[in-house]
Amino acid sequence: NAGVMQNPRHLVRRRGQEARLRCSPMKGHSHVYWYRQLPEEGLKFMVYLQKENIIDESGMPKERFSAEFPKEGPSILRIQQVVRGDSAAYFCASSGVGDIEAFFGQGTRLTVV
Amino acid sequence: ILNVEQSPQSLHVQEGDSTNFTCSFPSSNFYALHWYRWETAKSPEALFVMTLNGDEKKKGRISATLNTKEGYSYLYIKGSQPEDSATYLCALLSSNTGKLIFGQGTTLQVKP
């Protein structure tokens, strides 16, 4: 049973480009969380999704950021028109229905140049 | 707004010292408390999940206690070793939102 897989591990984008970050949850898990770690800061909640539903997106910036978790395939965090301030490590975690434990992926480090 | 606070923010100890740090959280809407260990360039690794008031969990030299009525948890490390150097995160799983809210972490540095 593979753990939570995130790809790519490192992503470099120029200002104005789009960034797509992927998260494949553990087998059997239907809940995904996305977190962002800005330099010198802790983990900040962004969005909580279940399959085909966004449950809580209170931590998502209002513009340029979107997330989805389709019925088939990985969860995608999409950042349009990236700016330097988007440079951060983005982590996802997954859990199963009724589980109280969440498992993390290795993270994607986004650098905007 | 649910707020999880951890203290101290950072800690430097000598090898062999025992240490402890605190996680404070709002006691309403409590469902579970998680402790994670997070090393640089790695993903957070689950240490403990605690649900019951008065719960105490132990893994090797690391143990944790939970007080849900007053809203705090302590993490203890006995006889710290350099390999214990990491950031220790606590996270509250809220019963009404179902999401994990993390504290800022306590960064521990153990000097040989």
mmCIF file of C-alpha atoms in Angstrom:
data_model
loop_
_atom_site.group_PDB
_atom_site.id
_atom_site.type_symbol
_atom_site.label_atom_id
_atom_site.label_comp_id
_atom_site.label_asym_id
_atom_site.label_seq_id
_atom_site.Cartn_x
_atom_site.Cartn_y
_atom_site.Cartn_z
ATOM 1 C CA ASN A 1 0.000 0.000 0.000
ATOM 2 C CA ALA A 2 1.816 3.042 -1.283
ATOM 3 C CA GLY A 3 1.732 6.122 0.865
ATOM 4 C CA VAL A 4 0.480 9.530 -0.179
ATOM 5 C CA MET A 5 2.213 10.467 -3.424
ATOM 6 C CA GLN A 6 2.791 14.012 -4.507
ATOM 7 C CA ASN A 7 4.281 15.113 -7.782
ATOM 8 C CA PRO A 8 6.278 16.790 -8.885
ATOM 9 C CA ARG A 9 8.586 17.050 -5.871
ATOM 10 C CA HIS A 10 10.058 20.269 -7.200
ATOM 11 C CA LEU A 11 8.450 22.689 -9.606
ATOM 12 C CA VAL A 12 9.904 25.868 -11.054
ATOM 13 C CA ARG A 13 7.610 28.329 -12.779
ATOM 14 C CA ARG A 14 8.096 31.795 -14.202
ATOM 15 C CA ARG A 15 5.840 34.568 -13.009
ATOM 16 C CA GLY A 16 2.525 34.434 -14.847
ATOM 17 C CA GLN A 17 2.636 30.711 -15.609
ATOM 18 C CA GLU A 18 0.331 28.082 -14.180
ATOM 19 C CA ALA A 19 1.366 25.525 -11.570
ATOM 20 C CA ARG A 20 -0.386 22.173 -11.165
ATOM 21 C CA LEU A 21 0.370 20.108 -8.106
ATOM 22 C CA ARG A 22 -0.862 16.549 -7.842
ATOM 23 C CA CYS A 23 -1.698 14.443 -4.821
ATOM 24 C CA SER A 24 -2.606 10.756 -4.977
ATOM 25 C CA PRO A 25 -4.041 9.725 -1.614
ATOM 26 C CA MET A 26 -3.391 6.405 0.048
ATOM 27 C CA LYS A 27 -5.427 3.543 -1.353
ATOM 28 C CA GLY A 28 -8.923 3.608 0.061
ATOM 29 C CA HIS A 29 -8.688 7.196 1.303
ATOM 30 C CA SER A 30 -11.349 9.578 0.082
ATOM 31 C CA HIS A 31 -10.407 12.722 2.030
ATOM 32 C CA VAL A 32 -7.602 15.053 1.019
ATOM 33 C CA TYR A 33 -6.202 18.112 2.751
ATOM 34 C CA TRP A 34 -3.841 20.661 1.188
ATOM 35 C CA TYR A 35 -1.468 22.734 3.312
ATOM 36 C CA ARG A 36 1.077 25.384 2.452
ATOM 37 C CA GLN A 37 4.308 26.130 4.245
ATOM 38 C CA LEU A 38 5.670 29.551 3.463
ATOM 39 C CA PRO A 39 9.329 30.267 4.284
ATOM 40 C CA GLU A 40 9.885 30.606 8.031
ATOM 41 C CA GLU A 41 6.255 29.708 8.768
ATOM 42 C CA GLY A 42 4.325 26.628 9.861
ATOM 43 C CA LEU A 43 1.770 24.578 7.981
ATOM 44 C CA LYS A 44 -1.300 26.569 6.971
ATOM 45 C CA PHE A 45 -4.554 24.897 6.013
ATOM 46 C CA MET A 46 -5.738 25.624 2.497
ATOM 47 C CA VAL A 47 -8.532 23.270 1.497
ATOM 48 C CA TYR A 48 -10.258 20.053 2.543
ATOM 49 C CA LEU A 49 -11.828 17.880 -0.151
ATOM 50 C CA GLN A 50 -13.714 14.652 -0.429
ATOM 51 C CA LYS A 51 -14.204 12.894 -3.719
ATOM 52 C CA GLU A 52 -15.915 15.342 -6.099
ATOM 53 C CA ASN A 53 -16.661 17.787 -3.263
ATOM 54 C CA ILE A 54 -14.930 20.743 -1.681
ATOM 55 C CA ILE A 55 -15.773 20.585 2.012
ATOM 56 C CA ASP A 56 -13.843 23.570 3.298
ATOM 57 C CA GLU A 57 -11.791 26.024 1.262
ATOM 58 C CA SER A 58 -11.536 28.715 3.912
ATOM 59 C CA GLY A 59 -7.742 28.751 3.688
ATOM 60 C CA MET A 60 -7.534 29.200 -0.069
ATOM 61 C CA PRO A 61 -6.595 32.611 -1.466
ATOM 62 C CA LYS A 62 -9.659 34.061 -3.165
ATOM 63 C CA GLU A 63 -8.039 34.429 -6.559
ATOM 64 C CA ARG A 64 -5.828 32.277 -8.765
ATOM 65 C CA PHE A 65 -6.020 29.180 -6.554
ATOM 66 C CA SER A 66 -8.351 26.239 -7.114
ATOM 67 C CA ALA A 67 -8.488 22.615 -6.050
ATOM 68 C CA GLU A 68 -10.336 19.536 -7.180
ATOM 69 C CA PHE A 69 -10.543 15.884 -6.242
ATOM 70 C CA PRO A 70 -12.291 14.040 -9.073
ATOM 71 C CA LYS A 71 -13.956 10.676 -8.835
ATOM 72 C CA GLU A 72 -11.009 9.141 -10.636
ATOM 73 C CA GLY A 73 -7.431 10.327 -10.421
ATOM 74 C CA PRO A 74 -5.415 12.496 -8.093
ATOM 75 C CA SER A 75 -6.364 15.677 -6.333
ATOM 76 C CA ILE A 76 -5.044 18.734 -8.154
ATOM 77 C CA LEU A 77 -4.073 22.079 -6.648
ATOM 78 C CA ARG A 78 -3.920 24.641 -9.417
ATOM 79 C CA ILE A 79 -2.317 28.050 -9.173
ATOM 80 C CA GLN A 80 -2.859 30.371 -12.102
ATOM 81 C CA GLN A 81 -0.608 33.306 -12.977
ATOM 82 C CA VAL A 82 1.903 32.483 -10.268
ATOM 83 C CA VAL A 83 3.714 35.260 -8.420
ATOM 84 C CA ARG A 84 6.902 35.144 -6.344
ATOM 85 C CA GLY A 85 4.868 35.054 -3.138
ATOM 86 C CA ASP A 86 3.449 31.664 -4.161
ATOM 87 C CA SER A 87 6.881 30.089 -3.662
ATOM 88 C CA ALA A 88 6.379 27.598 -0.848
ATOM 89 C CA ALA A 89 6.181 23.926 0.013
ATOM 90 C CA TYR A 90 2.738 22.470 -0.615
ATOM 91 C CA PHE A 91 1.801 19.354 1.307
ATOM 92 C CA CYS A 92 -1.200 17.136 0.980
ATOM 93 C CA ALA A 93 -2.518 14.635 3.499
ATOM 94 C CA SER A 94 -5.170 11.955 3.133
ATOM 95 C CA SER A 95 -7.468 10.067 5.439
ATOM 96 C CA GLY A 96 -10.252 7.531 5.103
ATOM 97 C CA VAL A 97 -13.920 7.908 5.999
ATOM 98 C CA GLY A 98 -14.223 7.998 9.781
ATOM 99 C CA ASP A 99 -10.437 7.903 10.220
ATOM 100 C CA ILE A 100 -8.911 10.256 12.712
ATOM 101 C CA GLU A 101 -5.391 9.773 11.396
ATOM 102 C CA ALA A 102 -4.053 11.590 8.363
ATOM 103 C CA PHE A 103 -0.924 10.720 6.394
ATOM 104 C CA PHE A 104 1.234 13.215 4.560
ATOM 105 C CA GLY A 105 2.907 13.200 1.192
ATOM 106 C CA GLN A 106 6.486 14.377 0.660
ATOM 107 C CA GLY A 107 5.389 17.771 -0.536
ATOM 108 C CA THR A 108 5.916 19.802 -3.698
ATOM 109 C CA ARG A 109 8.351 22.687 -3.499
ATOM 110 C CA LEU A 110 7.235 25.426 -5.841
ATOM 111 C CA THR A 111 9.713 28.099 -6.818
ATOM 112 C CA VAL A 112 8.532 31.069 -8.847
ATOM 113 C CA VAL A 113 11.283 32.876 -10.685
ATOM 114 C CA ILE B 1 -11.750 30.792 14.522
ATOM 115 C CA LEU B 2 -10.017 27.677 15.801
ATOM 116 C CA ASN B 3 -6.506 28.438 17.006
ATOM 117 C CA VAL B 4 -3.894 25.896 18.011
ATOM 118 C CA GLU B 5 -0.956 27.350 19.918
ATOM 119 C CA GLN B 6 2.358 25.684 20.604
ATOM 120 C CA SER B 7 5.082 26.781 22.966
ATOM 121 C CA PRO B 8 7.912 27.357 23.024
ATOM 122 C CA GLN B 9 8.518 28.193 19.390
ATOM 123 C CA SER B 10 12.044 26.785 19.572
ATOM 124 C CA LEU B 11 14.141 24.944 22.058
ATOM 125 C CA HIS B 12 17.863 24.168 22.280
ATOM 126 C CA VAL B 13 18.936 21.425 24.676
ATOM 127 C CA GLN B 14 22.021 19.318 25.337
ATOM 128 C CA GLU B 15 22.123 15.637 24.574
ATOM 129 C CA GLY B 16 20.706 13.723 27.524
ATOM 130 C CA ASP B 17 18.415 16.527 28.704
ATOM 131 C CA SER B 18 14.731 15.801 29.053
ATOM 132 C CA THR B 19 12.350 18.316 27.588
ATOM 133 C CA ASN B 20 8.689 19.034 27.137
ATOM 134 C CA PHE B 21 6.502 21.375 25.145
ATOM 135 C CA THR B 22 2.888 22.406 25.079
ATOM 136 C CA CYS B 23 0.003 22.440 22.638
ATOM 137 C CA SER B 24 -3.070 24.505 23.562
ATOM 138 C CA PHE B 25 -6.371 24.276 21.731
ATOM 139 C CA PRO B 26 -10.012 25.279 22.183
ATOM 140 C CA SER B 27 -11.709 22.501 24.133
ATOM 141 C CA SER B 28 -15.050 22.906 22.376
ATOM 142 C CA ASN B 29 -15.506 20.897 19.155
ATOM 143 C CA PHE B 30 -12.632 18.612 20.122
ATOM 144 C CA TYR B 31 -12.483 15.313 18.279
ATOM 145 C CA ALA B 32 -8.835 14.258 18.302
ATOM 146 C CA LEU B 33 -5.356 15.653 18.787
ATOM 147 C CA HIS B 34 -2.434 14.659 16.608
ATOM 148 C CA TRP B 35 1.285 14.998 17.247
ATOM 149 C CA TYR B 36 3.601 14.915 14.251
ATOM 150 C CA ARG B 37 7.368 14.942 13.938
ATOM 151 C CA TRP B 38 8.633 16.915 10.965
ATOM 152 C CA GLU B 39 12.210 16.796 9.772
ATOM 153 C CA THR B 40 13.510 19.253 7.206
ATOM 154 C CA ALA B 41 12.846 18.195 3.611
ATOM 155 C CA LYS B 42 10.604 15.324 4.735
ATOM 156 C CA SER B 43 6.880 14.961 5.263
ATOM 157 C CA PRO B 44 5.335 15.171 8.749
ATOM 158 C CA GLU B 45 5.364 11.768 10.399
ATOM 159 C CA ALA B 46 2.543 10.816 12.763
ATOM 160 C CA LEU B 47 3.649 10.209 16.350
ATOM 161 C CA PHE B 48 0.396 9.987 18.298
ATOM 162 C CA VAL B 49 -3.334 10.394 17.847
ATOM 163 C CA MET B 50 -5.164 11.049 21.091
ATOM 164 C CA THR B 51 -8.892 11.211 21.676
ATOM 165 C CA LEU B 52 -9.704 10.655 25.354
ATOM 166 C CA ASN B 53 -9.288 13.090 28.226
ATOM 167 C CA GLY B 54 -6.442 11.860 30.427
ATOM 168 C CA ASP B 55 -4.988 9.789 27.603
ATOM 169 C CA GLU B 56 -1.277 9.122 27.774
ATOM 170 C CA LYS B 57 0.669 7.621 24.896
ATOM 171 C CA LYS B 58 4.285 6.525 24.697
ATOM 172 C CA LYS B 59 6.672 5.599 21.906
ATOM 173 C CA GLY B 60 10.198 4.904 23.081
ATOM 174 C CA ARG B 61 11.515 7.986 24.837
ATOM 175 C CA ILE B 62 8.645 10.169 23.637
ATOM 176 C CA SER B 63 5.331 10.410 25.454
ATOM 177 C CA ALA B 64 2.284 12.665 25.320
ATOM 178 C CA THR B 65 -0.599 13.526 27.606
ATOM 179 C CA LEU B 66 -3.979 15.043 26.848
ATOM 180 C CA ASN B 67 -6.381 17.238 28.826
ATOM 181 C CA THR B 68 -9.459 17.935 26.702
ATOM 182 C CA LYS B 69 -11.312 19.814 29.445
ATOM 183 C CA GLU B 70 -8.713 22.531 29.769
ATOM 184 C CA GLY B 71 -7.510 22.243 26.195
ATOM 185 C CA TYR B 72 -3.864 21.253 26.310
ATOM 186 C CA SER B 73 -1.477 18.443 25.492
ATOM 187 C CA TYR B 74 2.145 17.973 26.541
ATOM 188 C CA LEU B 75 4.841 16.173 24.600
ATOM 189 C CA TYR B 76 7.793 14.863 26.621
ATOM 190 C CA ILE B 77 11.136 13.633 25.358
ATOM 191 C CA LYS B 78 13.270 11.806 27.888
ATOM 192 C CA GLY B 79 17.042 11.879 27.438
ATOM 193 C CA SER B 80 17.063 13.864 24.175
ATOM 194 C CA GLN B 81 19.347 12.655 21.382
ATOM 195 C CA PRO B 82 20.626 14.607 18.355
ATOM 196 C CA GLU B 83 18.348 12.522 16.126
ATOM 197 C CA ASP B 84 15.357 13.963 18.009
ATOM 198 C CA SER B 85 16.109 17.331 16.401
ATOM 199 C CA ALA B 86 13.016 18.212 14.375
ATOM 200 C CA THR B 87 9.895 20.347 14.433
ATOM 201 C CA TYR B 88 7.090 18.860 16.496
ATOM 202 C CA LEU B 89 3.613 19.769 15.315
ATOM 203 C CA CYS B 90 0.312 19.306 17.040
ATOM 204 C CA ALA B 91 -2.962 19.393 15.144
ATOM 205 C CA LEU B 92 -6.546 19.542 16.310
ATOM 206 C CA LEU B 93 -9.170 17.534 14.472
ATOM 207 C CA SER B 94 -12.365 19.484 14.896
ATOM 208 C CA SER B 95 -15.638 17.615 15.365
ATOM 209 C CA ASN B 96 -17.730 20.141 13.465
ATOM 210 C CA THR B 97 -15.469 20.807 10.471
ATOM 211 C CA GLY B 98 -13.567 17.546 10.165
ATOM 212 C CA LYS B 99 -10.373 19.345 9.266
ATOM 213 C CA LEU B 100 -6.948 19.288 10.857
ATOM 214 C CA ILE B 101 -5.745 22.625 12.223
ATOM 215 C CA PHE B 102 -2.031 22.794 12.934
ATOM 216 C CA GLY B 103 -0.070 24.774 15.473
ATOM 217 C CA GLN B 104 3.077 26.599 14.388
ATOM 218 C CA GLY B 105 5.279 23.869 15.783
ATOM 219 C CA THR B 106 8.096 23.672 18.301
ATOM 220 C CA THR B 107 11.533 23.327 16.731
ATOM 221 C CA LEU B 108 13.872 21.249 18.874
ATOM 222 C CA GLN B 109 17.636 21.323 18.441
ATOM 223 C CA VAL B 110 19.614 18.755 20.446
ATOM 224 C CA LYS B 111 23.351 19.466 20.680
ATOM 225 C CA PRO B 112 25.731 16.537 21.097
#
